[in-house]
Amino acid sequence: MADNILYVDACVNRSTSRTERLAQALLARLKAQGDANVTTLILEDAPIAPLSGDDVNRRFELAHAGAFDDDLFSMAKQMSQADTMVIAAPYWDLSFPSKLKVYLEHLCAQGVTFRYSEQGVPTSLCRGKRLYYVTTSGGYVGDLDFGYQQVKALFTLFFGFERAECFRAEGLDIITNDEEAIMAEALAGIESAQLD
Ligand SMILES: Cc1cc2nc3c(=O)[nH]c(=O)nc-3n(C[C@H](O)[C@H](O)[C@H](O)COP(=O)(O)O)c2cc1C
């Protein structure tokens, strides 16, 4: 069966994004592996807003009623059907651009992407198993990798993904660095990575 890949593009700079360049190389490799359907979601264009108090209350009531046809669940339903997730996001302010946080709010829909077990443990309702996170940064990230850590924790602990991997290029905005050499190294890493 075809691998259902959902590519979530959280790159804000739509014309010269280095993160997007790495993500496209990864997608090319995933497609070359065999039968794959890639759905692209560009968050800059996505009609999603931060959840308001009304949204949160309505979502809870709809979930209680089992009324999952509402648009409030559309992002969550789409993600729950993906086998493989590719998320591309530049490193902004120690994490990622805010639209990705908005997207994550929409994904965490009880009854669609996860449920709580009787013991109160989040249990996945998603079919996905592989998460790839692609990022670039102006400086060096070190231990302050809050963006990937948050996404990885959500996808593994709530959405049941078994494998999470991050591809990155760092130090791209340091003017004494050779930006193209850093990108070439990151692209070579993607080319040689074991993806299964
Ligand atoms: C709003 C904003 C916040 C940023 N925050 C950081 C940061 O906290 N640390 C860092 O190393 N680089 C930071 N950068 C630099 C970006 O991580 C870097 O330019 C990245 O490669 C951008 O990705 P892109 O080429 O895909 O747009 C920031 C850039 C912007 C525009």
GROMACS .gro file of C-alpha atoms and ligand atoms in nm:
model
  227
    1MET     CA    1   0.000   0.000   0.000
    2ALA     CA    2   0.118   0.354  -0.078
    3ASP     CA    3   0.290   0.549   0.198
    4ASN     CA    4   0.064   0.839   0.285
    5ILE     CA    5   0.302   1.129   0.349
    6LEU     CA    6   0.178   1.456   0.496
    7TYR     CA    7   0.427   1.734   0.440
    8VAL     CA    8   0.367   2.029   0.673
    9ASP     CA    9   0.561   2.330   0.556
   10ALA     CA   10   0.599   2.585   0.836
   11CYS     CA   11   0.858   2.792   0.649
   12VAL     CA   12   0.761   3.158   0.660
   13ASN     CA   13   1.012   3.286   0.409
   14ARG     CA   14   0.843   3.144   0.102
   15SER     CA   15   1.104   3.242  -0.160
   16THR     CA   16   1.449   3.150  -0.028
   17SER     CA   17   1.389   2.915   0.262
   18ARG     CA   18   1.686   2.690   0.336
   19THR     CA   19   1.464   2.472   0.553
   20GLU     CA   20   1.232   2.416   0.259
   21ARG     CA   21   1.531   2.319   0.042
   22LEU     CA   22   1.632   2.048   0.289
   23ALA     CA   23   1.274   1.929   0.321
   24GLN     CA   24   1.237   1.893  -0.056
   25ALA     CA   25   1.553   1.678  -0.066
   26LEU     CA   26   1.408   1.455   0.204
   27LEU     CA   27   1.074   1.429   0.024
   28ALA     CA   28   1.255   1.333  -0.297
   29ARG     CA   29   1.427   1.051  -0.111
   30LEU     CA   30   1.106   0.932   0.051
   31LYS     CA   31   0.931   0.931  -0.289
   32ALA     CA   32   1.222   0.740  -0.445
   33GLN     CA   33   1.174   0.465  -0.187
   34GLY     CA   34   0.855   0.350  -0.356
   35ASP     CA   35   0.486   0.410  -0.373
   36ALA     CA   36   0.413   0.737  -0.192
   37ASN     CA   37   0.131   0.993  -0.192
   38VAL     CA   38   0.250   1.332  -0.073
   39THR     CA   39  -0.001   1.587   0.052
   40THR     CA   40   0.147   1.932   0.112
   41LEU     CA   41   0.010   2.168   0.372
   42ILE     CA   42   0.163   2.516   0.361
   43LEU     CA   43   0.087   2.664   0.699
   44GLU     CA   44   0.125   3.025   0.582
   45ASP     CA   45  -0.178   2.962   0.358
   46ALA     CA   46  -0.371   2.736   0.595
   47PRO     CA   47  -0.699   2.879   0.727
   48ILE     CA   48  -0.622   2.812   1.092
   49ALA     CA   49  -0.615   3.055   1.383
   50PRO     CA   50  -0.515   3.011   1.748
   51LEU     CA   51  -0.792   2.829   1.933
   52SER     CA   52  -1.018   3.079   2.109
   53GLY     CA   53  -1.202   3.004   2.432
   54ASP     CA   54  -1.517   2.949   2.226
   55ASP     CA   55  -1.330   2.706   1.997
   56VAL     CA   56  -1.202   2.506   2.293
   57ASN     CA   57  -1.549   2.480   2.451
   58ARG     CA   58  -1.714   2.398   2.119
   59ARG     CA   59  -1.453   2.133   2.039
   60PHE     CA   60  -1.513   1.970   2.376
   61GLU     CA   61  -1.890   1.968   2.327
   62LEU     CA   62  -1.860   1.836   1.970
   63ALA     CA   63  -1.624   1.560   2.085
   64HIS     CA   64  -1.871   1.462   2.360
   65ALA     CA   65  -2.146   1.442   2.098
   66GLY     CA   66  -1.920   1.248   1.858
   67ALA     CA   67  -1.976   1.524   1.599
   68PHE     CA   68  -1.637   1.506   1.431
   69ASP     CA   69  -1.759   1.638   1.095
   70ASP     CA   70  -1.706   1.995   1.210
   71ASP     CA   71  -1.426   2.194   1.040
   72LEU     CA   72  -1.257   2.234   1.377
   73PHE     CA   73  -1.137   1.874   1.337
   74SER     CA   74  -1.020   1.891   0.975
   75MET     CA   75  -0.646   1.927   1.047
   76ALA     CA   76  -0.657   1.656   1.312
   77LYS     CA   77  -0.846   1.416   1.084
   78GLN     CA   78  -0.602   1.474   0.798
   79MET     CA   79  -0.299   1.409   1.021
   80SER     CA   80  -0.454   1.099   1.177
   81GLN     CA   81  -0.459   0.934   0.833
   82ALA     CA   82  -0.093   1.001   0.746
   83ASP     CA   83   0.161   0.718   0.766
   84THR     CA   84   0.459   0.951   0.756
   85MET     CA   85   0.485   1.312   0.870
   86VAL     CA   86   0.744   1.554   0.740
   87ILE     CA   87   0.748   1.888   0.922
   88ALA     CA   88   0.975   2.166   0.802
   89ALA     CA   89   1.020   2.464   1.033
   90PRO     CA   90   1.300   2.719   1.074
   91TYR     CA   91   1.441   2.765   1.422
   92TRP     CA   92   1.278   3.082   1.553
   93ASP     CA   93   1.320   3.218   1.903
   94LEU     CA   94   1.446   2.882   2.033
   95SER     CA   95   1.156   2.689   1.881
   96PHE     CA   96   0.956   2.747   1.560
   97PRO     CA   97   0.723   3.002   1.393
   98SER     CA   98   0.393   3.054   1.572
   99LYS     CA   99   0.174   2.910   1.297
  100LEU     CA  100   0.322   2.569   1.373
  101LYS     CA  101   0.210   2.604   1.735
  102VAL     CA  102  -0.137   2.693   1.607
  103TYR     CA  103  -0.130   2.381   1.390
  104LEU     CA  104  -0.033   2.165   1.690
  105GLU     CA  105  -0.329   2.310   1.885
  106HIS     CA  106  -0.555   2.192   1.605
  107LEU     CA  107  -0.397   1.846   1.601
  108CYS     CA  108  -0.452   1.777   1.971
  109ALA     CA  109  -0.817   1.685   1.933
  110GLN     CA  110  -0.941   1.425   2.177
  111GLY     CA  111  -1.141   1.157   1.996
  112VAL     CA  112  -0.959   1.214   1.665
  113THR     CA  113  -0.582   1.196   1.715
  114PHE     CA  114  -0.572   1.059   2.069
  115ARG     CA  115  -0.790   0.957   2.359
  116TYR     CA  116  -0.723   0.916   2.728
  117SER     CA  117  -0.718   0.561   2.860
  118GLU     CA  118  -0.906   0.476   3.179
  119GLN     CA  119  -0.578   0.536   3.360
  120GLY     CA  120  -0.554   0.886   3.208
  121VAL     CA  121  -0.272   0.795   2.971
  122PRO     CA  122  -0.284   0.952   2.621
  123THR     CA  123  -0.341   0.677   2.363
  124SER     CA  124  -0.297   0.724   1.990
  125LEU     CA  125  -0.580   0.718   1.739
  126CYS     CA  126  -0.340   0.789   1.449
  127ARG     CA  127  -0.202   0.547   1.194
  128GLY     CA  128   0.131   0.730   1.151
  129LYS     CA  129   0.459   0.578   1.259
  130ARG     CA  130   0.739   0.797   1.117
  131LEU     CA  131   0.804   1.163   1.190
  132TYR     CA  132   1.075   1.363   1.016
  133TYR     CA  133   1.146   1.714   1.139
  134VAL     CA  134   1.356   1.942   0.922
  135THR     CA  135   1.500   2.268   1.049
  136THR     CA  136   1.771   2.526   0.995
  137SER     CA  137   1.910   2.788   1.229
  138GLY     CA  138   2.109   3.106   1.211
  139GLY     CA  139   2.331   3.009   1.502
  140TYR     CA  140   2.395   2.689   1.695
  141VAL     CA  141   2.112   2.520   1.882
  142GLY     CA  142   2.292   2.301   2.136
  143ASP     CA  143   2.058   2.185   2.413
  144LEU     CA  144   1.802   2.458   2.338
  145ASP     CA  145   1.617   2.245   2.089
  146PHE     CA  146   1.270   2.324   2.222
  147GLY     CA  147   1.093   2.315   1.885
  148TYR     CA  148   1.190   1.963   1.786
  149GLN     CA  149   1.160   1.839   2.145
  150GLN     CA  150   0.800   1.961   2.167
  151VAL     CA  151   0.697   1.818   1.830
  152LYS     CA  152   0.870   1.486   1.897
  153ALA     CA  153   0.709   1.452   2.241
  154LEU     CA  154   0.362   1.521   2.103
  155PHE     CA  155   0.395   1.281   1.814
  156THR     CA  156   0.544   0.998   2.017
  157LEU     CA  157   0.352   1.037   2.345
  158PHE     CA  158   0.011   1.143   2.211
  159PHE     CA  159  -0.001   1.034   1.847
  160GLY     CA  160   0.183   0.702   1.879
  161PHE     CA  161   0.463   0.765   1.629
  162GLU     CA  162   0.742   0.514   1.680
  163ARG     CA  163   1.026   0.682   1.502
  164ALA     CA  164   1.127   1.049   1.508
  165GLU     CA  165   1.427   1.194   1.333
  166CYS     CA  166   1.553   1.548   1.286
  167PHE     CA  167   1.756   1.680   0.993
  168ARG     CA  168   1.915   2.019   1.043
  169ALA     CA  169   2.164   2.275   0.922
  170GLU     CA  170   2.304   2.516   1.179
  171GLY     CA  171   2.507   2.834   1.183
  172LEU     CA  172   2.370   2.956   0.849
  173ASP     CA  173   2.350   3.324   0.944
  174ILE     CA  174   2.697   3.355   1.092
  175ILE     CA  175   2.866   3.577   0.836
  176THR     CA  176   3.205   3.411   0.868
  177ASN     CA  177   3.049   3.070   0.793
  178ASP     CA  178   3.027   2.917   0.446
  179GLU     CA  179   2.650   2.885   0.411
  180GLU     CA  180   2.660   2.671   0.097
  181ALA     CA  181   2.911   2.430   0.251
  182ILE     CA  182   2.685   2.386   0.555
  183MET     CA  183   2.386   2.326   0.330
  184ALA     CA  184   2.582   2.078   0.116
  185GLU     CA  185   2.675   1.883   0.427
  186ALA     CA  186   2.315   1.878   0.550
  187LEU     CA  187   2.192   1.766   0.207
  188ALA     CA  188   2.455   1.490   0.199
  189GLY     CA  189   2.330   1.378   0.542
  190ILE     CA  190   1.978   1.349   0.403
  191GLU     CA  191   2.104   1.160   0.097
  192SER     CA  192   2.286   0.902   0.307
  193ALA     CA  193   2.038   0.869   0.594
  194GLN     CA  194   1.880   0.534   0.668
  195LEU     CA  195   1.512   0.622   0.635
  196ASP     CA  196   1.350   0.298   0.746
  197LIG     C1  197   1.196   3.576   1.373
  197LIG     C2  198   1.326   3.499   1.369
  197LIG     C3  199   1.374   3.438   1.483
  197LIG     C4  200   1.494   3.366   1.481
  197LIG     N1  201   1.539   3.306   1.595
  197LIG     C5  202   1.658   3.240   1.594
  197LIG     C6  203   1.710   3.180   1.712
  197LIG     O1  204   1.650   3.185   1.820
  197LIG     N2  205   1.828   3.116   1.704
  197LIG     C7  206   1.899   3.105   1.586
  197LIG     O2  207   2.005   3.042   1.584
  197LIG     N3  208   1.851   3.160   1.472
  197LIG     C8  209   1.733   3.228   1.473
  197LIG     N4  210   1.685   3.283   1.358
  197LIG     C9  211   1.756   3.260   1.228
  197LIG    C10  212   1.691   3.145   1.152
  197LIG     O3  213   1.689   3.027   1.231
  197LIG    C11  214   1.769   3.112   1.023
  197LIG     O4  215   1.781   3.227   0.943
  197LIG    C12  216   1.699   3.000   0.947
  197LIG     O5  217   1.790   2.938   0.860
  197LIG    C13  218   1.579   3.049   0.868
  197LIG     O6  219   1.528   2.945   0.789
  197LIG     P1  220   1.479   2.966   0.639
  197LIG     O7  221   1.601   2.995   0.554
  197LIG     O8  222   1.414   2.838   0.606
  197LIG     O9  223   1.383   3.082   0.641
  197LIG    C14  224   1.568   3.356   1.359
  197LIG    C15  225   1.518   3.419   1.243
  197LIG    C16  226   1.399   3.491   1.248
  197LIG    C17  227   1.349   3.559   1.121
   0.00000   0.00000   0.00000
